[in-house]
Tab-separated table of C-alpha atoms and ligand atoms in Angstrom:
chain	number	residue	atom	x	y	z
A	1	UNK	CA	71.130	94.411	120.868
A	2	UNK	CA	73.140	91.229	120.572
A	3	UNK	CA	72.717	88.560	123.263
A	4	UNK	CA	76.575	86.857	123.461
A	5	UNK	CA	79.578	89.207	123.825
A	6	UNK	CA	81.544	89.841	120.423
A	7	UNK	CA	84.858	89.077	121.310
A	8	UNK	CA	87.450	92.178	120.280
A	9	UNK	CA	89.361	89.942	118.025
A	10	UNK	CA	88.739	85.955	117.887
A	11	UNK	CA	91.395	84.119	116.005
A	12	UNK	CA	90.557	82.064	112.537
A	13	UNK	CA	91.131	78.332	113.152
A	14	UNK	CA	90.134	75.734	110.843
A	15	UNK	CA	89.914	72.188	110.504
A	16	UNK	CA	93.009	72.534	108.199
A	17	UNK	CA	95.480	74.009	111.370
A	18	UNK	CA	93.702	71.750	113.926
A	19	UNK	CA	94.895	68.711	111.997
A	20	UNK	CA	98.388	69.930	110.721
A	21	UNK	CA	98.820	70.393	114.711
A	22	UNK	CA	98.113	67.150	115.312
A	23	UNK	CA	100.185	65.895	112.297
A	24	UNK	CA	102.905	67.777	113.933
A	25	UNK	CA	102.468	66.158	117.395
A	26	UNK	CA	102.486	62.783	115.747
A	27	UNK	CA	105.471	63.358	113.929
A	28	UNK	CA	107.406	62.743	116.968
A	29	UNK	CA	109.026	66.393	116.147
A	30	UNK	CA	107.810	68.807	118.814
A	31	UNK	CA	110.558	72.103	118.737
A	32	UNK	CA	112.173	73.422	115.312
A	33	UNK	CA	111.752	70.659	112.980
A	34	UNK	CA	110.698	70.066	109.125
A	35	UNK	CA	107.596	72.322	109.915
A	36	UNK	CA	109.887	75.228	110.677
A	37	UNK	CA	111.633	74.733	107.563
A	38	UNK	CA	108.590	74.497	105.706
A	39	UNK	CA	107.129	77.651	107.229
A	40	UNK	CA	109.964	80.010	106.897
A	41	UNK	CA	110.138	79.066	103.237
A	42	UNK	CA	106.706	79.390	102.993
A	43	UNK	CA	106.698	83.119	104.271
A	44	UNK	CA	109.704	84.015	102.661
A	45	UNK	CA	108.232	83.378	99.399
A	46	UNK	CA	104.653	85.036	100.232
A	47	UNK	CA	106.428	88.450	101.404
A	48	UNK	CA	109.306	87.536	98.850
A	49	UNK	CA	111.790	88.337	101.464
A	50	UNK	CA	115.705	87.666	100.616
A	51	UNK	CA	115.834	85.300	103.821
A	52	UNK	CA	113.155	84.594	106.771
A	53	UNK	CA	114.305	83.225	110.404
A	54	UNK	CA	111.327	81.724	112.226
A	55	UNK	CA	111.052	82.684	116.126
A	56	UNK	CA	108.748	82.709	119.488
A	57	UNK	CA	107.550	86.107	118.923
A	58	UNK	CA	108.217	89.116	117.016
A	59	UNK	CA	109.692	90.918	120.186
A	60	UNK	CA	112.419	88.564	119.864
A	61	UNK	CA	112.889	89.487	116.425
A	62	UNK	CA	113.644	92.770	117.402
A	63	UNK	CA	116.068	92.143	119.977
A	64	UNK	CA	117.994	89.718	117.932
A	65	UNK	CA	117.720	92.605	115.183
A	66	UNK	CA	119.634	95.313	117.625
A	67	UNK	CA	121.871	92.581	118.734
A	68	UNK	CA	122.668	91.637	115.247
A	69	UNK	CA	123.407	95.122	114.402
A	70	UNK	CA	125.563	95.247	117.904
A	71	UNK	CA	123.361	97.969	118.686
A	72	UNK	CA	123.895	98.645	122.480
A	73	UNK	CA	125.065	101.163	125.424
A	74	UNK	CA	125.581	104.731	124.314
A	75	UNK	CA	123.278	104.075	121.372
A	76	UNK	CA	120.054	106.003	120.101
A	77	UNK	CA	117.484	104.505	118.608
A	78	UNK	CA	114.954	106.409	116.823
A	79	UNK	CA	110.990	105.216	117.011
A	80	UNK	CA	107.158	105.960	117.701
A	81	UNK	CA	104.784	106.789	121.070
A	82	UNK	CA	102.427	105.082	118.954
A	83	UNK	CA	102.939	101.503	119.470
A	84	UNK	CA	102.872	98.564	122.041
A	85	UNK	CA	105.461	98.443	124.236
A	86	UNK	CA	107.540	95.278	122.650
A	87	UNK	CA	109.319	97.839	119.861
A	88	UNK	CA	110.687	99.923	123.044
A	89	UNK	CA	111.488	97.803	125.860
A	90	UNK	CA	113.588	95.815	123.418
A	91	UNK	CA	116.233	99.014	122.838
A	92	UNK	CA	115.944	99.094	127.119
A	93	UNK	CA	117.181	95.215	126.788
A	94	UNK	CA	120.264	96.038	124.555
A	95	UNK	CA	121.275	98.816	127.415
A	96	UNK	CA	120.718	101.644	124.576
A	97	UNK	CA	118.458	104.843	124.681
A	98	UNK	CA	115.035	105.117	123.138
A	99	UNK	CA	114.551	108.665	121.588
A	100	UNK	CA	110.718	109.263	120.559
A	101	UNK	CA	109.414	111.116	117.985
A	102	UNK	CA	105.673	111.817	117.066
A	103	UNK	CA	103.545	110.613	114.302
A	104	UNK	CA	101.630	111.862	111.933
A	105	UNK	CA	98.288	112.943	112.314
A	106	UNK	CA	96.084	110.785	109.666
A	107	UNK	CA	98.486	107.895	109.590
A	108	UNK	CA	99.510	107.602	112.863
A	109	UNK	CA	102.780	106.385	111.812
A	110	UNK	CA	105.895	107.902	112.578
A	111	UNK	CA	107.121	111.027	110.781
A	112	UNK	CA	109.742	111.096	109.068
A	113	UNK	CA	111.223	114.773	109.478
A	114	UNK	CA	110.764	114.559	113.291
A	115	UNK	CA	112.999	111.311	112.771
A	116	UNK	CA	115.127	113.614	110.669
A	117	UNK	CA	115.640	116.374	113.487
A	118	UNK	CA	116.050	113.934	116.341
A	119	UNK	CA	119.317	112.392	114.603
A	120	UNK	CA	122.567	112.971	116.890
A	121	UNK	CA	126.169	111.607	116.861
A	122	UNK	CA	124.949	108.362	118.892
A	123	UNK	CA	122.104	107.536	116.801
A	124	UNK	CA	122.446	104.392	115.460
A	125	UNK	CA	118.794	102.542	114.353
A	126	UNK	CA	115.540	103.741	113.663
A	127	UNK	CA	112.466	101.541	114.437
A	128	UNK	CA	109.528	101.936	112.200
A	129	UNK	CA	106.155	100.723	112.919
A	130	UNK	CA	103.616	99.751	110.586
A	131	UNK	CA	101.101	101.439	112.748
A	132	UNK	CA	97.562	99.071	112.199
A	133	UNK	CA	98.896	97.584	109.136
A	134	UNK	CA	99.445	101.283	107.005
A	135	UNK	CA	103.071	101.371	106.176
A	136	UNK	CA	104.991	103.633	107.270
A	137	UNK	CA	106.849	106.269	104.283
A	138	UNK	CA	109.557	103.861	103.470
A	139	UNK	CA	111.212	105.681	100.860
A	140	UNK	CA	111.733	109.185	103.277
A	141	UNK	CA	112.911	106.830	106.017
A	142	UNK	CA	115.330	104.619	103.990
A	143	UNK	CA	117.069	107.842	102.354
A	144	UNK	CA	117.386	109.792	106.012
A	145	UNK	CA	118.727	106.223	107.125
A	146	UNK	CA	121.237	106.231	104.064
A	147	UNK	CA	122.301	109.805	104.584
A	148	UNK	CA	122.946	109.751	107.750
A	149	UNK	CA	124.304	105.793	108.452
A	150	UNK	CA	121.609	104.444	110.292
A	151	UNK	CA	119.986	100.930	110.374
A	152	UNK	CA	116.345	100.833	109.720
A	153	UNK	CA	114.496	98.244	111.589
A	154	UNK	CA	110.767	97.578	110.917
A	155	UNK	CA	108.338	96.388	113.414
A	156	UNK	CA	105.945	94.638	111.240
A	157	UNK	CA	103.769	93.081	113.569
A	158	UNK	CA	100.927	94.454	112.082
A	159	UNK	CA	102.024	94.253	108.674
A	160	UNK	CA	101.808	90.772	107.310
A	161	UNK	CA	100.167	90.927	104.181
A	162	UNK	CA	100.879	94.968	103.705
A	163	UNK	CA	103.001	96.680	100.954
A	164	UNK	CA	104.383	99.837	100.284
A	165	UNK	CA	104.828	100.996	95.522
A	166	UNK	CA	104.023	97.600	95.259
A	167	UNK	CA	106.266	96.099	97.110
A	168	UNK	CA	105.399	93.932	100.216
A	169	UNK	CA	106.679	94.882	103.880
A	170	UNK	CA	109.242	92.266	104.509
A	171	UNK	CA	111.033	92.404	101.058
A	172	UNK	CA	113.807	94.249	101.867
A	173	UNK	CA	117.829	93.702	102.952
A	174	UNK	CA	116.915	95.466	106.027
A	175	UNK	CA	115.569	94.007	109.241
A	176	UNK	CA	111.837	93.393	109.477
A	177	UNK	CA	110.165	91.226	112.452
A	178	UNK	CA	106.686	90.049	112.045
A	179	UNK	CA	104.097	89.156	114.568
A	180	UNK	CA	102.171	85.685	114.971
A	181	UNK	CA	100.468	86.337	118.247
A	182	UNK	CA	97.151	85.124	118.890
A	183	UNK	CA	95.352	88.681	117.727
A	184	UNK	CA	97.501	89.087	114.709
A	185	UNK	CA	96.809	88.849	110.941
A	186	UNK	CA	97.936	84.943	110.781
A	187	UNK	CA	98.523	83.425	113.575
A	188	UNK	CA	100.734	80.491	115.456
A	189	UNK	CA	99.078	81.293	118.726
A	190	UNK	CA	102.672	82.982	119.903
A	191	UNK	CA	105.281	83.310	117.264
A	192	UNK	CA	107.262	85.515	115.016
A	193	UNK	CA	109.117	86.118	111.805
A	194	UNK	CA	112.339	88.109	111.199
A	195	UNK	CA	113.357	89.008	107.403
A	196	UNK	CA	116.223	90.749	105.619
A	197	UNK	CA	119.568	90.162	104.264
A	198	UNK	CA	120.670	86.517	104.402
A	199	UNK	CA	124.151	86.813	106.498
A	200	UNK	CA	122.231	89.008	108.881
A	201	UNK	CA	119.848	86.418	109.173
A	202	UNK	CA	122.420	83.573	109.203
A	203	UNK	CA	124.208	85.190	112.791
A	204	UNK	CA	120.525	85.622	113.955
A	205	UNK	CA	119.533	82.507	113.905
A	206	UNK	CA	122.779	82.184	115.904
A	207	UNK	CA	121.909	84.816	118.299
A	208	UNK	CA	118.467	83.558	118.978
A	209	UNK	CA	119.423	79.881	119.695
A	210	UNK	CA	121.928	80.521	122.863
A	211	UNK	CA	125.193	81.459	120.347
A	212	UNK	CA	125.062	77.679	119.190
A	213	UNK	CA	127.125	77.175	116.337
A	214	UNK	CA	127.303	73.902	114.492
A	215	UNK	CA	129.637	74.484	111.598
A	216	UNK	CA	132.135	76.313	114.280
A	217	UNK	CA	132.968	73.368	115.433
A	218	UNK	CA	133.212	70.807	112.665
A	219	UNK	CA	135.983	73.838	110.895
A	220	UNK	CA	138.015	72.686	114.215
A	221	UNK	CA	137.280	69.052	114.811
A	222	UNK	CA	135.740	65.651	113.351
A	223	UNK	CA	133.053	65.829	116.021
A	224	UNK	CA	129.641	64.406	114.969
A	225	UNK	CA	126.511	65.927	115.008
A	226	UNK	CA	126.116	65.984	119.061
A	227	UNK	CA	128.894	68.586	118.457
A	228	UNK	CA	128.582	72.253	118.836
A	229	UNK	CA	130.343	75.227	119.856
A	230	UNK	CA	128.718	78.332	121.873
A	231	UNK	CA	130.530	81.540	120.364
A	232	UNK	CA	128.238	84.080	122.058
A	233	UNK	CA	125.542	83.951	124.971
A	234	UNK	CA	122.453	84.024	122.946
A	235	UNK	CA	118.787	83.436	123.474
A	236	UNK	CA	116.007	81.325	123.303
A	237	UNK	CA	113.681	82.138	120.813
A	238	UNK	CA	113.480	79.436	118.281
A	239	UNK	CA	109.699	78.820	117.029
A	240	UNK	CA	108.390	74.892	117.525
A	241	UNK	CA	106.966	73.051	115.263
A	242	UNK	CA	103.746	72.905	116.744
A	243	UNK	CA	103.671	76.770	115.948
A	244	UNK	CA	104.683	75.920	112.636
A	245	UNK	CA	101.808	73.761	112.220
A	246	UNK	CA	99.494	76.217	112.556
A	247	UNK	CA	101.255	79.046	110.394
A	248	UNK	CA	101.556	76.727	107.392
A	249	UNK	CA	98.113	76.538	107.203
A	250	UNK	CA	97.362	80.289	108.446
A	251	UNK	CA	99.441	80.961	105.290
A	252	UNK	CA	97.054	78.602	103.116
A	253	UNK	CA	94.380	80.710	104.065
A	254	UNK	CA	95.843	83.848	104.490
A	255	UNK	CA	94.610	85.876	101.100
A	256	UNK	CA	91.291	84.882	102.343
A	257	UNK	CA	91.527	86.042	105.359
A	258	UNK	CA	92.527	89.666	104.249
A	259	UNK	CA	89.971	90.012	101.548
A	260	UNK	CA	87.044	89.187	104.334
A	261	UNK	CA	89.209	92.307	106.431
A	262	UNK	CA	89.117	94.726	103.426
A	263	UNK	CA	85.206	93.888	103.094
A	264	UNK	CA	84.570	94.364	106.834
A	265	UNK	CA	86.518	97.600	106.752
A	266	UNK	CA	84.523	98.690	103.750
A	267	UNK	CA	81.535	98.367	105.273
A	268	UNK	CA	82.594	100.292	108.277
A	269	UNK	CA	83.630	102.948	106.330
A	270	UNK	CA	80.625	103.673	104.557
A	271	UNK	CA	78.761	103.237	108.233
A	272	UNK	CA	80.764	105.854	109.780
A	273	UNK	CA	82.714	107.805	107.146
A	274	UNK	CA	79.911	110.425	106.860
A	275	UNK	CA	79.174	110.697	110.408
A	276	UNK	CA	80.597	114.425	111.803
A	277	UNK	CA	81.309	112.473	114.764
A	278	UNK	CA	84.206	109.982	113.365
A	279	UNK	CA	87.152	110.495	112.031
A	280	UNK	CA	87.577	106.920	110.050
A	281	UNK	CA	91.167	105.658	108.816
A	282	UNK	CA	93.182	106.569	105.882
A	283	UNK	CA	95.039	104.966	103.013
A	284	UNK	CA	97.839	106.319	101.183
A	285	UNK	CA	97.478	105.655	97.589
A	286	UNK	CA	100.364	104.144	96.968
A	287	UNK	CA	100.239	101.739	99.854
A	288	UNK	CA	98.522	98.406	100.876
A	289	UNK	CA	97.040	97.961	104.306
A	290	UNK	CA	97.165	95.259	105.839
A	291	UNK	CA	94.278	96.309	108.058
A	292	UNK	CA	95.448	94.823	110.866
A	293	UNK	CA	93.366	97.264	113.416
A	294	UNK	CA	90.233	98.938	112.503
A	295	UNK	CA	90.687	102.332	114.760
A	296	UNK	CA	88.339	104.882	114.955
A	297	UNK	CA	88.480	108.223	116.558
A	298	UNK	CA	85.850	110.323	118.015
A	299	UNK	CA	85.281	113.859	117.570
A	300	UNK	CA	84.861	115.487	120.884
A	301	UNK	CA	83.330	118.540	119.716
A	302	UNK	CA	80.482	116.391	118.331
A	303	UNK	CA	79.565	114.119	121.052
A	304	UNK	CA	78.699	114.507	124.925
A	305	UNK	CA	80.534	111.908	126.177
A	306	UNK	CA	84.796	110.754	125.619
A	307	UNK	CA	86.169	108.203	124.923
A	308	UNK	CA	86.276	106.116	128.030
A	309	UNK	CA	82.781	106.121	128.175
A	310	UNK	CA	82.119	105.447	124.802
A	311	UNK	CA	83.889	102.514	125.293
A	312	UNK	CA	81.821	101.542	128.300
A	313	UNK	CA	78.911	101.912	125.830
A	314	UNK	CA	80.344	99.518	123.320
A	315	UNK	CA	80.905	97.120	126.286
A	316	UNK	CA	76.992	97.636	127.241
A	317	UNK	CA	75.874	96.819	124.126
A	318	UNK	CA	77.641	93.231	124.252
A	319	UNK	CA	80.511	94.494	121.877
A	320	UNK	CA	84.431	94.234	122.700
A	321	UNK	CA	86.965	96.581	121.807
A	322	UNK	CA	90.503	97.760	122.833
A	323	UNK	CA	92.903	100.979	122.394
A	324	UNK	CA	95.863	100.544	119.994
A	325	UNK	CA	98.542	102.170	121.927
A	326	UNK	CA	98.345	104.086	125.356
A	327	UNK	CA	101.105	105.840	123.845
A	328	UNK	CA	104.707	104.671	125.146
A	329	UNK	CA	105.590	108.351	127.037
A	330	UNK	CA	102.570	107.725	129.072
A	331	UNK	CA	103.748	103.855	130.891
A	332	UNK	CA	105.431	104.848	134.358
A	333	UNK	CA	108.793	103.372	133.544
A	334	UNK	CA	109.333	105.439	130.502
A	335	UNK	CA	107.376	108.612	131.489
A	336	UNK	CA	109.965	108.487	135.092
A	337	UNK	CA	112.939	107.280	133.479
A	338	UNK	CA	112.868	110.200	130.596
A	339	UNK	CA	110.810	112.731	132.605
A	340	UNK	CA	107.495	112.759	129.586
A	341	UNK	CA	105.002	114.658	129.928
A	342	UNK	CA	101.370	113.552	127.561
A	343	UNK	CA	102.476	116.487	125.646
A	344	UNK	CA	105.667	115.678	124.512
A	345	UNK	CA	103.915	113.992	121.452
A	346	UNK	CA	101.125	115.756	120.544
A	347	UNK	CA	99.506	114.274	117.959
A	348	UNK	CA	99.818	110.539	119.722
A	349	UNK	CA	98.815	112.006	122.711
A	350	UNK	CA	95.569	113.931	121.072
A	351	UNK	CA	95.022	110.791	118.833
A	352	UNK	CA	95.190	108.385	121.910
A	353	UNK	CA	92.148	110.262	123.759
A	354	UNK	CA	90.059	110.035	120.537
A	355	UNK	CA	90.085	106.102	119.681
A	356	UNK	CA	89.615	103.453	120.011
A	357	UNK	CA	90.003	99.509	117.937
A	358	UNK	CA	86.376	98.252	116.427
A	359	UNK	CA	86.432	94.580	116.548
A	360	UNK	CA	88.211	93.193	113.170
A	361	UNK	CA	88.445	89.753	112.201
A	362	UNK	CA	87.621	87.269	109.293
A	363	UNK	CA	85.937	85.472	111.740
A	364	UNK	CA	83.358	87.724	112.225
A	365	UNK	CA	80.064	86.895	110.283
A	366	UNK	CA	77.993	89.611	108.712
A	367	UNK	CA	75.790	89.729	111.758
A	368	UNK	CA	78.573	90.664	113.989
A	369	UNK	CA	79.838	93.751	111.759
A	370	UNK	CA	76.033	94.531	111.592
A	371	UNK	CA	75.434	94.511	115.455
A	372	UNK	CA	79.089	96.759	115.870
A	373	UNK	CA	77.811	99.418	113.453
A	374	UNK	CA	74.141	99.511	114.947
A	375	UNK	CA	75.971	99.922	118.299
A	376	UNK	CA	78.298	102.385	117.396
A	377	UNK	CA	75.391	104.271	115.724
A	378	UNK	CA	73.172	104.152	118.413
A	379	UNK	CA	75.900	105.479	120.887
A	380	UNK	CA	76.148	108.646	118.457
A	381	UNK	CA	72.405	109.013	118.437
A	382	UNK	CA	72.132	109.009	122.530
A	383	UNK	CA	75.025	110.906	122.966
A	384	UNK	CA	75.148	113.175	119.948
A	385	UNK	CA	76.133	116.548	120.833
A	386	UNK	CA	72.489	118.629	119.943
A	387	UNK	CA	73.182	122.104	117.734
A	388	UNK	CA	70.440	124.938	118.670
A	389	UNK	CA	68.267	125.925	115.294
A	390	UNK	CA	70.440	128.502	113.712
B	1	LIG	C1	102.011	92.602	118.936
B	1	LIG	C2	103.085	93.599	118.728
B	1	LIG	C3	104.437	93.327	118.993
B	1	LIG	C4	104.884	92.108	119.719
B	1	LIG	O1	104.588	90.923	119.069
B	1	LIG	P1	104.873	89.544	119.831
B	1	LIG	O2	104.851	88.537	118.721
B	1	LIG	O3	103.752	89.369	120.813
B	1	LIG	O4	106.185	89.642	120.484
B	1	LIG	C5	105.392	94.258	118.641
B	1	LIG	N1	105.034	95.431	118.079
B	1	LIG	C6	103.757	95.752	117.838
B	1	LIG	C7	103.446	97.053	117.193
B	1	LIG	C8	102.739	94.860	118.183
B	1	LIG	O5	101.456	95.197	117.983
């Protein structure tokens, strides 16, 4: 058994971000600056979106997105169980309802049919996850959003780096808001990305820097550049450059980064993937993952203990992992505000019981995926359900 605690999911820093950051600091330019620029440019290009807006987080993204899309009381907005709570509360900010619809069973990624049959006069957006980098079925969910005049939103926060017929998560007209948060696939420490169609993007970046508008005010007067005009209260979720320092060079290394996650996932698979007692996870063929989580369920019928326990097991043996979501119907606001019940979404409800996140991270050497696998396997061989000699 390993002696130090594996963390769940330790960042990749290099010497690279360490000094950009300090570049940065130097610079005398602290908040959005030429390093903002340079990194929204940067990812535009690497997810070849038609226009990137740079921001504190990714939940920000999303509420700028339903703001944007004036998206408010007496709405519906379509989206998963299966997810963290960011991609709902933000539909709660705007004063609109969440409607929830369950996911699919090897994918765990919303379905597309249920988002069909929960469609009613009010609906106006659907939120899509990327559920642990998979993407979600695109094509279904564009042409029910087409048919029916909805705005698809994507919640790509695990998705950097994912792409669905060849074509990456973020290059589309339609809203997408990635995640840079300190367990995500590039990091800024805290930060976030929102993508889509330009003039969207140009009264976002309004919307998420308090409603300031330059050019408003230079139409009217000769003012100089301390002038501004606020045309609607906005927000404040405009990335620094400091952040920026670190995603330029997250982006440098970023290819990197996922090839040592599609080796690390390999060798979990072939670990586990003929084990009775795992279910391991899927990839549609004509998908990338962006293996942002590594989530692995448990087959009851095949082991003595759940999953709670096996958890506790994992922790035991010096390794960390986490649960990827406790499904949204299940938090008390939600579940007493819209009266759920755990079996109101079966399948994220059944799926939530089973799994749970293996530690994934290109910082983990080949000792650390060694000593998670031998753990893992020596949980199933203590607690492996015994069969009586036919
Ligand atoms: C992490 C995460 C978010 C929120 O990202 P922040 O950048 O922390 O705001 C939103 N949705 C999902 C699915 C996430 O995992």
């Amino acid at each position: 058994m390993r002696s130090s605690f594996l963390s769940f999911s330790l960042p990749l820093i290099g010497q690279e971000e360490i000094n950009e950051v300090v570049e940065a600091l130097k610079s005398g330019w602290l908040t959005s600056g030429p390093r903002t620029k340079q990194f929204e440019q940067d990812f535009r290009d690497s997810v070849q979106a038609p226009a990137a807006l740079a921001l504190n987080s990714c939940t920000a993204g999303l509420h700028v997105a339903l703001k944007v899309l004036n998206v408010g009381p007496g709405d519906e907005v379509i989206t998963t169980p299966m997810t963290f709570a960011a991609s709902v509360n933000v539909i709660e900010h705007v004063g609109a309802t969440p409607v929830l619809v369950d996911v699919e069973p090897d994918t765990l990624n919303i379905q597309p049919d249920a988002v069909e049959r929960a469609i009613t006069q009010n609906t106006k957006a659907i939120i899509a996850v990327h559920y642990a980098g998979h993407p979600v079925e695109l094509n279904a969910l564009r042409a029910i959003a087409e048919q029916y005049h909805l705005h698809l939103i994507e919640d790509a926060a695990h998705a950097v780096g994912a792409s669905f017929e060849g074509q990456p998560i973020g290059s589309g007209s339609n809203l997408t808001a990635f995640s840079f948060y300190a367990t995500k696939n590039l990091t800024t420490g805290e930060g976030g990305m929102l993508t889509g169609d330009p003039d969207l993007l140009d009264h976002a970046r309004i919307v998420s820097l308090h409603g300031m508008n330059r050019e408003a005010w230079s139409r009217y007067s000769a003012g100089g550049k301390w002038a501004y005009d606020i045309v609607e209260p906005g927000f404040k979720y405009n990335m620094t450059d400091i952040q920026a320092a670190l995603g330029l060079q997250q982006l440098k290394r970023f290819d990197r980064m996922q090839e040592r996650r599609r080796e690390i996932v390999q060798t979990y698979n072939s670990a586990f993937g003929h084990s009775g007692a795992f279910l391991t996870p899927t990839t549609r063929e004509h998908v990338t993952n962006a293996w942002h989580l590594y989530v692995l369920r448990l087959r009851s019928s095949e082991l003595t203990i759940g999953r709670d326990q096996f958890i506790q097991e994992m922790t035991a043996r010096n390794i960390g992992t986490s649960v990827h979501f406790i499904p949204i119907h299940m938090h008390s606001f939600y579940r007493n505000k819209y009266n759920y019940v755990p079996d109101d979404f079966p399948v994220a409800h059944a799926a939530f019981q089973q799994m749970l996140s293996l530690p994934l991270s290109p910082s983990m050497s080949h000792q650390d995926v060694a000593d998670v696998i031998d753990a893992v396997l020596d949980i199933r061989a203590t607690f492996g359900r015994r069969r009586a000699a036919a």
